[in-house]
Coordinates of C-alpha atoms in Angstrom, one line a residue:
Chain U
D1 CA 10.8 -15.6 10.9
A2 CA 11.1 -12.1 12.2
G3 CA 7.5 -11.2 11.6
V4 CA 6.3 -7.9 10.2
I5 CA 8.5 -5.0 11.2
Q6 CA 7.3 -1.4 11.4
S7 CA 9.3 1.7 12.1
P8 CA 9.2 4.0 13.9
R9 CA 7.2 2.7 16.8
H10 CA 6.3 6.2 17.9
E11 CA 6.3 9.4 16.0
V12 CA 5.4 12.9 17.3
T13 CA 5.5 15.8 14.9
E14 CA 3.9 19.1 14.3
M15 CA 1.1 19.8 12.0
G16 CA 2.2 20.4 8.4
Q17 CA 5.2 18.2 8.6
E18 CA 5.7 15.2 6.3
V19 CA 5.5 11.8 8.0
T20 CA 6.8 8.6 6.6
L21 CA 5.9 5.2 8.1
R22 CA 7.8 2.1 7.1
C23 CA 7.0 -1.6 6.9
K24 CA 9.0 -4.8 6.1
P25 CA 6.6 -7.7 5.4
I26 CA 7.2 -11.3 6.1
S27 CA 9.3 -12.8 3.3
G28 CA 7.2 -14.7 0.8
H29 CA 3.9 -13.0 1.6
D30 CA 2.4 -11.6 -1.6
Y31 CA -0.1 -9.2 0.1
L32 CA 0.7 -6.2 2.2
F33 CA -2.0 -4.1 4.0
W34 CA -1.9 -0.7 5.7
Y35 CA -4.5 -0.1 8.4
R36 CA -5.3 2.9 10.7
Q37 CA -6.8 2.3 14.2
T38 CA -8.6 4.9 16.3
M39 CA -11.0 4.6 19.1
M40 CA -13.8 6.2 17.1
R41 CA -13.5 4.3 13.9
G42 CA -11.8 1.1 14.9
L43 CA -9.5 -0.6 12.4
E44 CA -9.7 0.8 8.9
L45 CA -8.1 -0.7 5.8
L46 CA -6.3 2.1 4.0
I47 CA -4.7 0.3 1.0
Y48 CA -3.4 -3.1 0.1
F49 CA -0.8 -4.4 -2.4
N50 CA -0.5 -7.7 -4.3
N51 CA 3.0 -8.4 -5.6
N52 CA 4.0 -4.8 -5.0
V53 CA 1.1 -3.4 -7.0
P54 CA -1.6 -1.3 -5.3
I55 CA -4.9 -3.1 -5.6
D56 CA -7.4 -1.0 -3.7
D57 CA -6.7 2.4 -2.2
S58 CA -10.3 3.4 -1.6
G59 CA -9.7 3.6 2.1
M60 CA -7.0 6.3 1.8
P61 CA -8.7 9.2 3.5
E62 CA -7.5 11.9 1.1
D63 CA -4.7 13.0 -1.3
R64 CA -2.4 13.8 1.6
F65 CA -1.9 10.1 2.0
S66 CA 0.2 8.0 -0.3
A67 CA 1.7 4.5 -0.2
K68 CA 4.4 2.8 -2.2
M69 CA 5.9 -0.6 -2.4
P70 CA 9.1 -0.4 -4.4
N71 CA 10.0 -4.0 -3.8
A72 CA 8.7 -7.1 -2.1
S73 CA 10.4 -6.4 1.2
F74 CA 9.6 -2.7 1.8
S75 CA 6.6 -0.4 1.9
T76 CA 6.0 3.2 3.0
L77 CA 2.9 5.2 4.0
K78 CA 3.4 8.9 3.7
I79 CA 1.3 11.8 5.0
Q80 CA 2.0 15.2 3.6
P81 CA 1.1 17.6 5.1
S82 CA 0.1 16.0 8.3
E83 CA -2.9 17.2 10.4
P84 CA -3.9 16.6 14.1
R85 CA -6.8 14.4 12.9
D86 CA -4.2 12.0 11.4
S87 CA -3.2 11.0 14.9
A88 CA -3.8 7.2 15.2
V89 CA -2.0 3.9 15.3
Y90 CA -1.0 2.7 11.9
F91 CA -0.5 -1.0 11.3
C92 CA 1.1 -2.9 8.5
A93 CA 0.1 -6.5 7.9
S94 CA 1.1 -9.2 5.4
S95 CA -0.4 -12.4 4.2
P96 CA 0.0 -15.1 1.5
N97 CA -3.4 -13.9 0.3
T98 CA -6.1 -11.4 1.2
G99 CA -7.2 -13.5 4.2
S100 CA -9.6 -15.7 2.3
T101 CA -7.8 -18.8 3.5
Q102 CA -4.7 -17.6 5.4
P103 CA -4.5 -15.2 8.4
Q104 CA -2.9 -11.8 8.2
H105 CA 0.3 -11.1 10.3
F106 CA 0.5 -7.7 11.9
G107 CA 3.4 -5.5 12.9
D108 CA 3.2 -3.8 16.3
G109 CA 2.2 -0.5 14.7
T110 CA 3.4 3.1 14.6
R111 CA 1.7 5.4 17.1
L112 CA 1.5 8.8 15.4
S113 CA 0.8 12.0 17.2
I114 CA 0.4 15.2 15.2
L115 CA 0.5 18.3 17.4
Chain K
S1 CA -19.7 0.4 7.4
Q2 CA -18.5 -2.4 9.7
Q3 CA -19.2 -5.9 8.5
G4 CA -18.7 -7.5 11.9
E5 CA -19.9 -6.2 15.2
E6 CA -18.7 -7.6 18.4
D7 CA -20.8 -7.8 21.6
P8 CA -20.3 -6.9 24.3
Q9 CA -18.0 -3.9 23.8
A10 CA -16.3 -4.6 27.1
L11 CA -16.3 -7.6 29.5
S12 CA -14.8 -7.9 32.9
I13 CA -14.5 -11.3 34.6
Q14 CA -12.6 -13.1 37.4
E15 CA -9.7 -15.4 36.6
G16 CA -10.9 -18.9 36.1
E17 CA -14.2 -17.9 34.7
N18 CA -15.3 -18.4 31.1
A19 CA -15.5 -15.5 28.7
T20 CA -17.9 -15.4 25.8
M21 CA -17.8 -12.8 23.0
N22 CA -20.1 -12.6 20.1
C23 CA -19.8 -11.4 16.5
S24 CA -22.6 -10.6 14.1
Y25 CA -22.2 -9.8 10.5
K26 CA -24.4 -8.6 7.7
T27 CA -23.6 -10.5 4.4
S28 CA -22.6 -14.0 3.3
I29 CA -19.0 -14.9 4.2
N30 CA -16.3 -17.1 3.0
N31 CA -14.7 -17.5 6.4
L32 CA -14.6 -15.8 9.8
Q33 CA -11.5 -15.2 11.8
W34 CA -10.8 -14.1 15.4
Y35 CA -7.8 -12.0 16.4
R36 CA -6.4 -10.8 19.8
Q37 CA -4.7 -7.5 20.4
N38 CA -2.7 -6.9 23.5
S39 CA -2.2 -3.3 24.6
G40 CA 0.3 -1.5 22.5
R41 CA 0.8 -4.5 20.1
G42 CA -0.5 -5.6 16.8
L43 CA -3.3 -8.1 16.2
V44 CA -2.5 -11.8 16.5
H45 CA -4.5 -14.4 14.6
L46 CA -6.3 -16.9 16.9
I47 CA -8.5 -19.1 14.8
L48 CA -10.2 -19.3 11.4
I49 CA -13.5 -21.0 10.8
R50 CA -14.8 -21.6 7.3
S51 CA -18.4 -21.1 6.3
N52 CA -19.1 -24.8 6.1
E53 CA -17.8 -25.4 9.6
R54 CA -19.9 -25.1 12.8
E55 CA -17.4 -25.3 15.6
K56 CA -13.6 -25.2 16.0
H57 CA -11.3 -25.7 19.0
S58 CA -7.8 -24.5 19.7
G59 CA -6.6 -25.0 23.3
R60 CA -8.8 -23.1 25.6
L61 CA -10.6 -21.4 22.7
R62 CA -13.8 -22.6 21.2
V63 CA -15.4 -20.8 18.2
T64 CA -18.8 -21.5 16.8
L65 CA -20.4 -20.2 13.6
D66 CA -24.1 -20.0 12.8
T67 CA -24.4 -18.9 9.2
S68 CA -28.2 -18.9 9.4
K69 CA -28.0 -16.3 12.1
K70 CA -25.0 -14.6 10.7
S71 CA -23.2 -14.8 14.0
S72 CA -20.1 -16.3 15.7
S73 CA -19.0 -16.7 19.2
L74 CA -15.6 -17.0 20.9
L75 CA -15.4 -18.8 24.2
I76 CA -12.3 -18.7 26.3
T77 CA -12.4 -21.3 29.1
A78 CA -10.7 -21.0 32.4
S79 CA -9.5 -17.4 31.7
R80 CA -6.2 -16.1 32.9
A81 CA -5.0 -12.6 33.6
A82 CA -2.8 -13.0 30.4
D83 CA -6.0 -13.2 28.4
T84 CA -6.7 -9.5 29.0
A85 CA -6.8 -8.0 25.6
S86 CA -9.1 -6.8 22.8
Y87 CA -10.7 -9.5 20.6
F88 CA -11.8 -8.8 17.1
C89 CA -13.7 -10.8 14.6
A90 CA -12.9 -10.4 10.9
T91 CA -14.9 -11.7 7.9
V92 CA -14.0 -12.5 4.4
L93 CA -16.7 -12.0 1.9
S94 CA -17.0 -14.3 -1.1
G95 CA -14.0 -14.3 -3.4
N96 CA -10.5 -13.0 -2.8
T97 CA -11.5 -9.8 -0.9
P98 CA -9.7 -8.4 2.2
L99 CA -10.6 -9.0 5.7
V100 CA -13.2 -6.6 7.3
F101 CA -12.7 -6.2 11.1
G102 CA -15.2 -5.3 13.8
K103 CA -14.5 -2.8 16.5
G104 CA -13.6 -5.5 19.1
T105 CA -14.5 -6.6 22.6
R106 CA -12.2 -5.4 25.4
L107 CA -11.7 -8.3 27.9
S108 CA -10.4 -7.7 31.3
V109 CA -9.5 -10.8 33.4
I110 CA -9.0 -9.9 37.1
A111 CA -6.7 -12.0 39.1

């Protein structure tokens, strides 16, 4: 299997611009997770989906962040407008379940820099 | 707040030595998992230990779990330079809830 695929790997943009991060989960995995990783806060869960439906978005920092999963093979995380404090590495992960009995599989992340 | 806290935050050892990392958590768990993250890459699952297990092995990895102390340890024996990475513990609370990750231990293995 190809694993979880994220794009782009790196994104540099100016403050105020819209940013869209993309994720293709592993086929057959019912759960998809979006995380943000920073030195200060570590790995934070932003939102997760089960069968394309958002289950918990309590980790989304504010209304500038939104996530969609239009089908089982694609998800996006959008930031509009972007701010310098959004600079971080964003990971997508997928799993057959939440992690209660099966591990999560991570993509290699998108390194986002907002100038 | 973090459920799992790894200790130490950073560890530097010589190749061939053993590396031990610890994880403490706050509430009852369903299982505990360890992940590795190489620089610039995503997390990779290493091992899962259930709450009713006390020890588990996988190659050069040994994980222990002490639910009475709410702690786990990851031992890497005969370390190699390729083991240089950050190591995270992650816990699953009771029920079908998502993983909660600690902040990790940065391991440097010097050749």
